[in-house]
CSV table of C-alpha atoms and ligand atoms in Angstrom, one decimal:
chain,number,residue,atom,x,y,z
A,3,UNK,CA,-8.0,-6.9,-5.1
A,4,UNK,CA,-4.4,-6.8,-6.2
A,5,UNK,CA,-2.8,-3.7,-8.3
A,6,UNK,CA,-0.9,-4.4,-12.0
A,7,UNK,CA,2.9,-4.2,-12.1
A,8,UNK,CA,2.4,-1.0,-14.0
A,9,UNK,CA,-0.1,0.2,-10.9
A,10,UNK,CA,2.4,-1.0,-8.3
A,11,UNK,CA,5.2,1.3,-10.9
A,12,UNK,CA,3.0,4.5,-11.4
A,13,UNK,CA,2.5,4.8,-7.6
A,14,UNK,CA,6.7,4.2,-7.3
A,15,UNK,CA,7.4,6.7,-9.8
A,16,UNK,CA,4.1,9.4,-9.1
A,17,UNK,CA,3.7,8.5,-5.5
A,18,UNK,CA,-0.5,8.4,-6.0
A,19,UNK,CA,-2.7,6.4,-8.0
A,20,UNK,CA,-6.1,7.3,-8.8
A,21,UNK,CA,-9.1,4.4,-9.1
A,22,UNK,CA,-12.2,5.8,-9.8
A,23,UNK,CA,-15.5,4.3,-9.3
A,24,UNK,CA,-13.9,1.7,-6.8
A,25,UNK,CA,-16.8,2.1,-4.8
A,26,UNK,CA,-20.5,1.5,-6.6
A,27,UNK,CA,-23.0,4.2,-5.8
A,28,UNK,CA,-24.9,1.6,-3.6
A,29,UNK,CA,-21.9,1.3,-1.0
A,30,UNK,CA,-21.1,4.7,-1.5
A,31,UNK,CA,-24.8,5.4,-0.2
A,32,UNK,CA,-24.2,3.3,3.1
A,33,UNK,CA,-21.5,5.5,4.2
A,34,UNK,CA,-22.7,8.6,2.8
A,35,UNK,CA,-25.7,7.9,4.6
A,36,UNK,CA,-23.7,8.3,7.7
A,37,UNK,CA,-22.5,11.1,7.5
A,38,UNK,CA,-25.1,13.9,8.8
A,39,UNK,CA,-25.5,12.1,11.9
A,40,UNK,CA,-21.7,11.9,12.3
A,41,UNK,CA,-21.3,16.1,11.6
A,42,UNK,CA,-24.2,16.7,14.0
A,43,UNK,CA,-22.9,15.0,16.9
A,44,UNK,CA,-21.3,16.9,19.8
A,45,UNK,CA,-18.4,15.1,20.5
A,46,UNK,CA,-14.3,15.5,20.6
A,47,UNK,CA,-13.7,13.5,17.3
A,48,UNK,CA,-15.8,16.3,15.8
A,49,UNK,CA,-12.9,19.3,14.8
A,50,UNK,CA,-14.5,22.1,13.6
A,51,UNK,CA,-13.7,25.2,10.9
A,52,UNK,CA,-12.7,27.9,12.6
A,53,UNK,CA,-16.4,29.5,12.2
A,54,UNK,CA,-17.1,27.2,15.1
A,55,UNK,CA,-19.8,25.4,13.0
A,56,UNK,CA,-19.0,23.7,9.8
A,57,UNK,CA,-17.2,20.3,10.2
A,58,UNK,CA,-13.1,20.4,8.8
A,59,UNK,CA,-12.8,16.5,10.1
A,60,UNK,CA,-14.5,13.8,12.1
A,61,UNK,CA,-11.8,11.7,13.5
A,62,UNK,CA,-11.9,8.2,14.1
A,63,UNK,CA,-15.4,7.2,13.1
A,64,UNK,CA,-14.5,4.1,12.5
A,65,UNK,CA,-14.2,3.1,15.8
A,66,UNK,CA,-17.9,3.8,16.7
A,67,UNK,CA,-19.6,3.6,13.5
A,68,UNK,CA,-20.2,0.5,12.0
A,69,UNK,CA,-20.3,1.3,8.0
A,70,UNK,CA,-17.0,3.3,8.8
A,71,UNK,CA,-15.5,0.1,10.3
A,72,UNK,CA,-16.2,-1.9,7.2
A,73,UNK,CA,-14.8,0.3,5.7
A,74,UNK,CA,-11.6,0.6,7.3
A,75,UNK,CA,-11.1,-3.0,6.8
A,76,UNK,CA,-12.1,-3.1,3.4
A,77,UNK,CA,-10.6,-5.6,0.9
A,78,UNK,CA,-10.4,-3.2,-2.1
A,79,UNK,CA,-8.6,-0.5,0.2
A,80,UNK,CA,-6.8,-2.7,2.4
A,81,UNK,CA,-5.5,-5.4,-0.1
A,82,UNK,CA,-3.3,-3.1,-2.5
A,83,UNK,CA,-2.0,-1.4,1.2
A,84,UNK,CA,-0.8,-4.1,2.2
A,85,UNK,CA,0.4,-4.8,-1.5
A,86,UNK,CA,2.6,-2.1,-2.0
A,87,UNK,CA,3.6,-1.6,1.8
A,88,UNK,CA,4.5,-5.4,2.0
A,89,UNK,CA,2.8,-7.0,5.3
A,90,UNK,CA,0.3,-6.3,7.6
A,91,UNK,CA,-0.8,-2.9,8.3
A,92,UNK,CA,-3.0,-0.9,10.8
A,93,UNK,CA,-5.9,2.0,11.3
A,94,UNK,CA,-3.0,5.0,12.4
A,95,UNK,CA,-5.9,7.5,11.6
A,96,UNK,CA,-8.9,7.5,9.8
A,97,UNK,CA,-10.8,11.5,9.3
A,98,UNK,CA,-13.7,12.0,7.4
A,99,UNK,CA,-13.2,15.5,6.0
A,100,UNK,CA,-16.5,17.7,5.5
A,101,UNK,CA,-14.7,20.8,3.1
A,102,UNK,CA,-18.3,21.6,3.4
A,103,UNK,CA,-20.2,24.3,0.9
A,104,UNK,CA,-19.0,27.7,0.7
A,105,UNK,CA,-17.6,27.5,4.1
A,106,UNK,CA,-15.0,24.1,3.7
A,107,UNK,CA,-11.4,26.0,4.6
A,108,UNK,CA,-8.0,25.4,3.6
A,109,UNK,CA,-5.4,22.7,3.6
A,110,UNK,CA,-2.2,24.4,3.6
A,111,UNK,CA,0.7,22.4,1.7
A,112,UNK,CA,2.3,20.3,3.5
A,113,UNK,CA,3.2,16.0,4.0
A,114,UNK,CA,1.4,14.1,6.2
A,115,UNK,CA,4.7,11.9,7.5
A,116,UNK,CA,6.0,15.1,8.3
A,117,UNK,CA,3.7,15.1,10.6
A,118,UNK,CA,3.6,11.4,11.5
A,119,UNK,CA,7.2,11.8,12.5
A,120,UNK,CA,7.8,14.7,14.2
A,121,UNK,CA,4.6,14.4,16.5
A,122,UNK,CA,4.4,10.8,16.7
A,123,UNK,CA,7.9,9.2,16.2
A,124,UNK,CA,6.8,6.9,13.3
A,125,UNK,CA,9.8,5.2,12.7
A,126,UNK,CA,9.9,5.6,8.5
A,127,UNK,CA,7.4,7.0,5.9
A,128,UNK,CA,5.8,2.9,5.3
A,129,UNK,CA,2.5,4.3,5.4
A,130,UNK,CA,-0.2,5.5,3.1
A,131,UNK,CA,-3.3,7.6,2.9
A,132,UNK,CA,-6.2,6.5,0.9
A,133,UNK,CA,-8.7,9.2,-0.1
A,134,UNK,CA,-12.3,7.7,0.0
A,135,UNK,CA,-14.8,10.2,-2.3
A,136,UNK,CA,-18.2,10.3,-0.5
A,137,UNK,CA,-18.9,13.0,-2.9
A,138,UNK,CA,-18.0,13.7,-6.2
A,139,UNK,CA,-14.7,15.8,-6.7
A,140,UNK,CA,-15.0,18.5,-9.2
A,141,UNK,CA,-12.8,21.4,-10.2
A,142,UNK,CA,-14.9,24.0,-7.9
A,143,UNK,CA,-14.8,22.2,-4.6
A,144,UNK,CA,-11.7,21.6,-3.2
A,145,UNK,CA,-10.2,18.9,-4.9
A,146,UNK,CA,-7.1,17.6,-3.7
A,147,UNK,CA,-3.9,18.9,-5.3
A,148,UNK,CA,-0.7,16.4,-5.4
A,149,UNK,CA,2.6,17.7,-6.5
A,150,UNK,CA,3.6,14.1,-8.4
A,151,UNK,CA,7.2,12.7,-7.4
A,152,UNK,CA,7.7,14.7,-4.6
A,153,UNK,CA,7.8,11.6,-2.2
A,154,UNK,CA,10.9,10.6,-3.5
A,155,UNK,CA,12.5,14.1,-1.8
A,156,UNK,CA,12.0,12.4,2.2
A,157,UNK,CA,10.9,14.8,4.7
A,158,UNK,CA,11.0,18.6,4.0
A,159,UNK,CA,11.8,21.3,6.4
A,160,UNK,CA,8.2,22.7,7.6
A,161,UNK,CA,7.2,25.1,10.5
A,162,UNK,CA,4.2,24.2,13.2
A,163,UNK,CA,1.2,26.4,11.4
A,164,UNK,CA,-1.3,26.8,14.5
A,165,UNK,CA,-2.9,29.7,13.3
A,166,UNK,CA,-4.1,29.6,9.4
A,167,UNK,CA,-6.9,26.9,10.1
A,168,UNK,CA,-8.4,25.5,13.2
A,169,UNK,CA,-6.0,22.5,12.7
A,170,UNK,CA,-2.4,22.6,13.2
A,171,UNK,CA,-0.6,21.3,10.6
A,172,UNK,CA,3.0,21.1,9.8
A,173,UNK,CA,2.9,22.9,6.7
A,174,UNK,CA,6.3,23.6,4.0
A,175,UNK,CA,7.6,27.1,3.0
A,176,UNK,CA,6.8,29.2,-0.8
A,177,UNK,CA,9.8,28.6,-1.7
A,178,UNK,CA,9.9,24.4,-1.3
A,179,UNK,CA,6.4,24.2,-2.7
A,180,UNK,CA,7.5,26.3,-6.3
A,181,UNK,CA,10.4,24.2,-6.7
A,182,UNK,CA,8.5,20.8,-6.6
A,183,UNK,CA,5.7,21.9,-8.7
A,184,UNK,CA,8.4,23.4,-11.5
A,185,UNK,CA,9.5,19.4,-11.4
A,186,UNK,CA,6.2,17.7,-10.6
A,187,UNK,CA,3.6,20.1,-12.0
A,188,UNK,CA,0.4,19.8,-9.9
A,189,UNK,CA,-2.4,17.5,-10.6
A,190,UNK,CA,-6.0,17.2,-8.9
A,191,UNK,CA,-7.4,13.9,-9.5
A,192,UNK,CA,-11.5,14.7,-10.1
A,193,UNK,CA,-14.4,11.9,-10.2
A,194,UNK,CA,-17.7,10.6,-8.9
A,195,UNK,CA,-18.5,9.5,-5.1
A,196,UNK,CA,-16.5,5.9,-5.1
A,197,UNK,CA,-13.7,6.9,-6.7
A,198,UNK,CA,-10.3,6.3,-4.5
A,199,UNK,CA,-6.7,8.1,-4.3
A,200,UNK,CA,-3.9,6.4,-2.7
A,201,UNK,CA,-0.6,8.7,-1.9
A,202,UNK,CA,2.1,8.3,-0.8
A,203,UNK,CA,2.7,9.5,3.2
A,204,UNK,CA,5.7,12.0,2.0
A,205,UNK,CA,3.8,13.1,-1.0
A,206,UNK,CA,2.9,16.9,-0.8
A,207,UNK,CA,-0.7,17.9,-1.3
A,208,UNK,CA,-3.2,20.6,-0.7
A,209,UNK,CA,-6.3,22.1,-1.1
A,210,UNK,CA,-8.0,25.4,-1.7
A,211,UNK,CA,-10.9,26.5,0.4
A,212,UNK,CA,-14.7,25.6,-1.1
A,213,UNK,CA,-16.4,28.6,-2.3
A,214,UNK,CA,-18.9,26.0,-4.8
A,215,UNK,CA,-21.9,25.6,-3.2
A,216,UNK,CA,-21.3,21.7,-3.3
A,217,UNK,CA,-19.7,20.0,-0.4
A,218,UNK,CA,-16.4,17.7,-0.8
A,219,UNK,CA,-16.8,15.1,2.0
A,220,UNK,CA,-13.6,12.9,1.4
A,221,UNK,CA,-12.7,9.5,4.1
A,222,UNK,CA,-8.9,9.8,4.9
A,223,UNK,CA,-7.4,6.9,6.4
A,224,UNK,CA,-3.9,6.4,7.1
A,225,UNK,CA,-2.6,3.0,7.2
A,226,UNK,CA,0.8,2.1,8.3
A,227,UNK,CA,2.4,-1.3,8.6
A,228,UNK,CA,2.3,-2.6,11.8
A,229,UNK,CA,6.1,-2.9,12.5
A,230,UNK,CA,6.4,0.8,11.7
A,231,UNK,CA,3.9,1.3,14.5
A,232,UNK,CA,4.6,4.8,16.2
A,233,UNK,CA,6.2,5.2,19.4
A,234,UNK,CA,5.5,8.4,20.6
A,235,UNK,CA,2.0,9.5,22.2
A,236,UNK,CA,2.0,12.7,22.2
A,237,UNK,CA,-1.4,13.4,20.8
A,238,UNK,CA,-4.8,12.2,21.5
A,239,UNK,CA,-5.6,8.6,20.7
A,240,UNK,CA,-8.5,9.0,18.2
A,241,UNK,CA,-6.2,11.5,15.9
A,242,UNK,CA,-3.0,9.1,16.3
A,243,UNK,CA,-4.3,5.5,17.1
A,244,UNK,CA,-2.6,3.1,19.3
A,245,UNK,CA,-4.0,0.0,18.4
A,246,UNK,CA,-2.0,-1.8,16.6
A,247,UNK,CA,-3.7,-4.7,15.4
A,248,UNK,CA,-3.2,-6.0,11.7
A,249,UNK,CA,-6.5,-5.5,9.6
A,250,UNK,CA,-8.1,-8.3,8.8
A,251,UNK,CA,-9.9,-7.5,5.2
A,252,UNK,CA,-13.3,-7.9,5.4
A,253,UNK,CA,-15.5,-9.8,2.7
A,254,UNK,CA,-15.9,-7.9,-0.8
A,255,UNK,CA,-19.7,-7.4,0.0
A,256,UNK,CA,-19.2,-6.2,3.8
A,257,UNK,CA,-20.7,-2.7,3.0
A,258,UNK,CA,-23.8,-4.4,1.4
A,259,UNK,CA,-24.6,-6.7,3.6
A,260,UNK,CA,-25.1,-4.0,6.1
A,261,UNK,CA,-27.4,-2.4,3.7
A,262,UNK,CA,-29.4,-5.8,3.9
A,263,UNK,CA,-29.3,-6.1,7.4
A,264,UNK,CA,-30.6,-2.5,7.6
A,265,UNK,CA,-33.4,-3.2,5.7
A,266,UNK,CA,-34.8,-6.5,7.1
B,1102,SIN,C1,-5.4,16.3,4.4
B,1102,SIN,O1,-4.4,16.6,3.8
B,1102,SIN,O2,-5.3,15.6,5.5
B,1102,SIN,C2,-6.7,16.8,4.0
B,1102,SIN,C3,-6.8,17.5,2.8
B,1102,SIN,C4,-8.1,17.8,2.3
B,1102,SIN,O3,-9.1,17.2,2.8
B,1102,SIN,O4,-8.3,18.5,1.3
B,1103,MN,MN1,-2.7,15.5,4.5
């Protein structure tokens, strides 16, 4: 799959682009599917909220669960990466975030190469997140909140939140955050289970706690390209990934041919 020229010049100018329904509900269903299984298990991947119980993020799935790793090597994900990064990139970390009914917390504002570069010395901000919906996003349940063009501003000062959420999280100041939204605004792209958002790895974003009694289980995966591979290995390998082996894109059909091997 391969963006427009005006695609490849909204995400330059905006820093995100929003493709919904990139996902049909039948390979939406194969991961989805997943999912329970993944929450329930009792393993280190598995971060939880601070109530101890409900799941904030299930690292690295994709390195034990097959739909996951189709996933992660998925043409329509992988291809317009590698389009607008220009080479070969790699898995540098792939969450499944549960923002689970009435208990899903907080995302405070903040970049994710902020983090990326001050914990694990990636080298510049070549990398991207891609948002996978395994639900649909509506207004009541957390969406995502992007402050358009703020990517373009490099990396902002932030302090080393350990105490707001169970996850710490370099996270920017009041007074950084209402400047860029008086430029930016703030949008929250919305939209069924298959829609995608890519952003930019210095765009800021957020999101509010879920008090809607409808879960917001969203696939993060970070891809960076390989020569921008980080250097520093500071934190655990399943939340910052050392393999750095270029993705080979799967076929088109990869998630449905699971499903038919499933059900033979
Ligand atoms: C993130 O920024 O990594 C997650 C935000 C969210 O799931 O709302
Ligand atoms: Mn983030």
């Amino acid at each position: 799959m391969e963006l427009s020229a005006q695609q490849v010049a909204d995400f330059d100018e905006q820093g995100y682009l929003f493709l919904p329904d990139l996902f049909d509900p039948a390979e939406v269903a194969v991961m989805r599917g997943e999912v329970p299984d993944i929450f329930a298990q009792d393993r280190e991947e598995v971060w939880r909220e601070k109530d101890g119980k409900a799941v904030r993020t299930a690292f690295a799935a994709h390195t034990y669960n097959e739909a996951f790793r189709r996933l992660a090597a998925h043409p329509r994900m992988v291809g317009p990466v590698m389009q607008l990064l220009h080479g070969s990139v790699y898995v540098h970390q792939f969450k499944i975030n549960g923002k689970e009914a009435f208990d899903g917390d907080v995302w405070q504002w903040h970049q994710d190469y902020g983090t990326w570069a001050r914990d694990d010395l990636m080298p510049e901000a070549r990398a991207m997140n891609i948002a996978v919906f395994l639900d649909e996003v509506t207004e009541f349940n957390g969406p995502l909140m992007l402050i358009p063009r703020s990517h373009k501003r490099g990396v902002l000062a932030a302090g080393h939140d350990l105490a707001t959420t169970s996850y710490p999280l370099w996270t920017l100041d009041r007074a950084t955050v209402t400047r860029l939204a008086e430029d930016g605004g703030i949008v929250a792209p919305k939209g069924p289970a298959g829609s995608v958002l890519m952003f930019h790895s210095t765009l800021v974003h957020a999101s509010s706690p879920n008090i809607s009694p409808w879960g917001r289980t969203i696939v993060y995966i970070s891809l960076c390209h390989v020569d921008n591979h980080i250097r520093q290995f500071k934190r655990p390998a399943w939340v910052a990934h050392r393999d750095f082996t270029p993705i080979e894109p799967l076929a088109d059909d990869c998630l449905m041919q699971l499903a038919a091997q499933a059900a033979e």
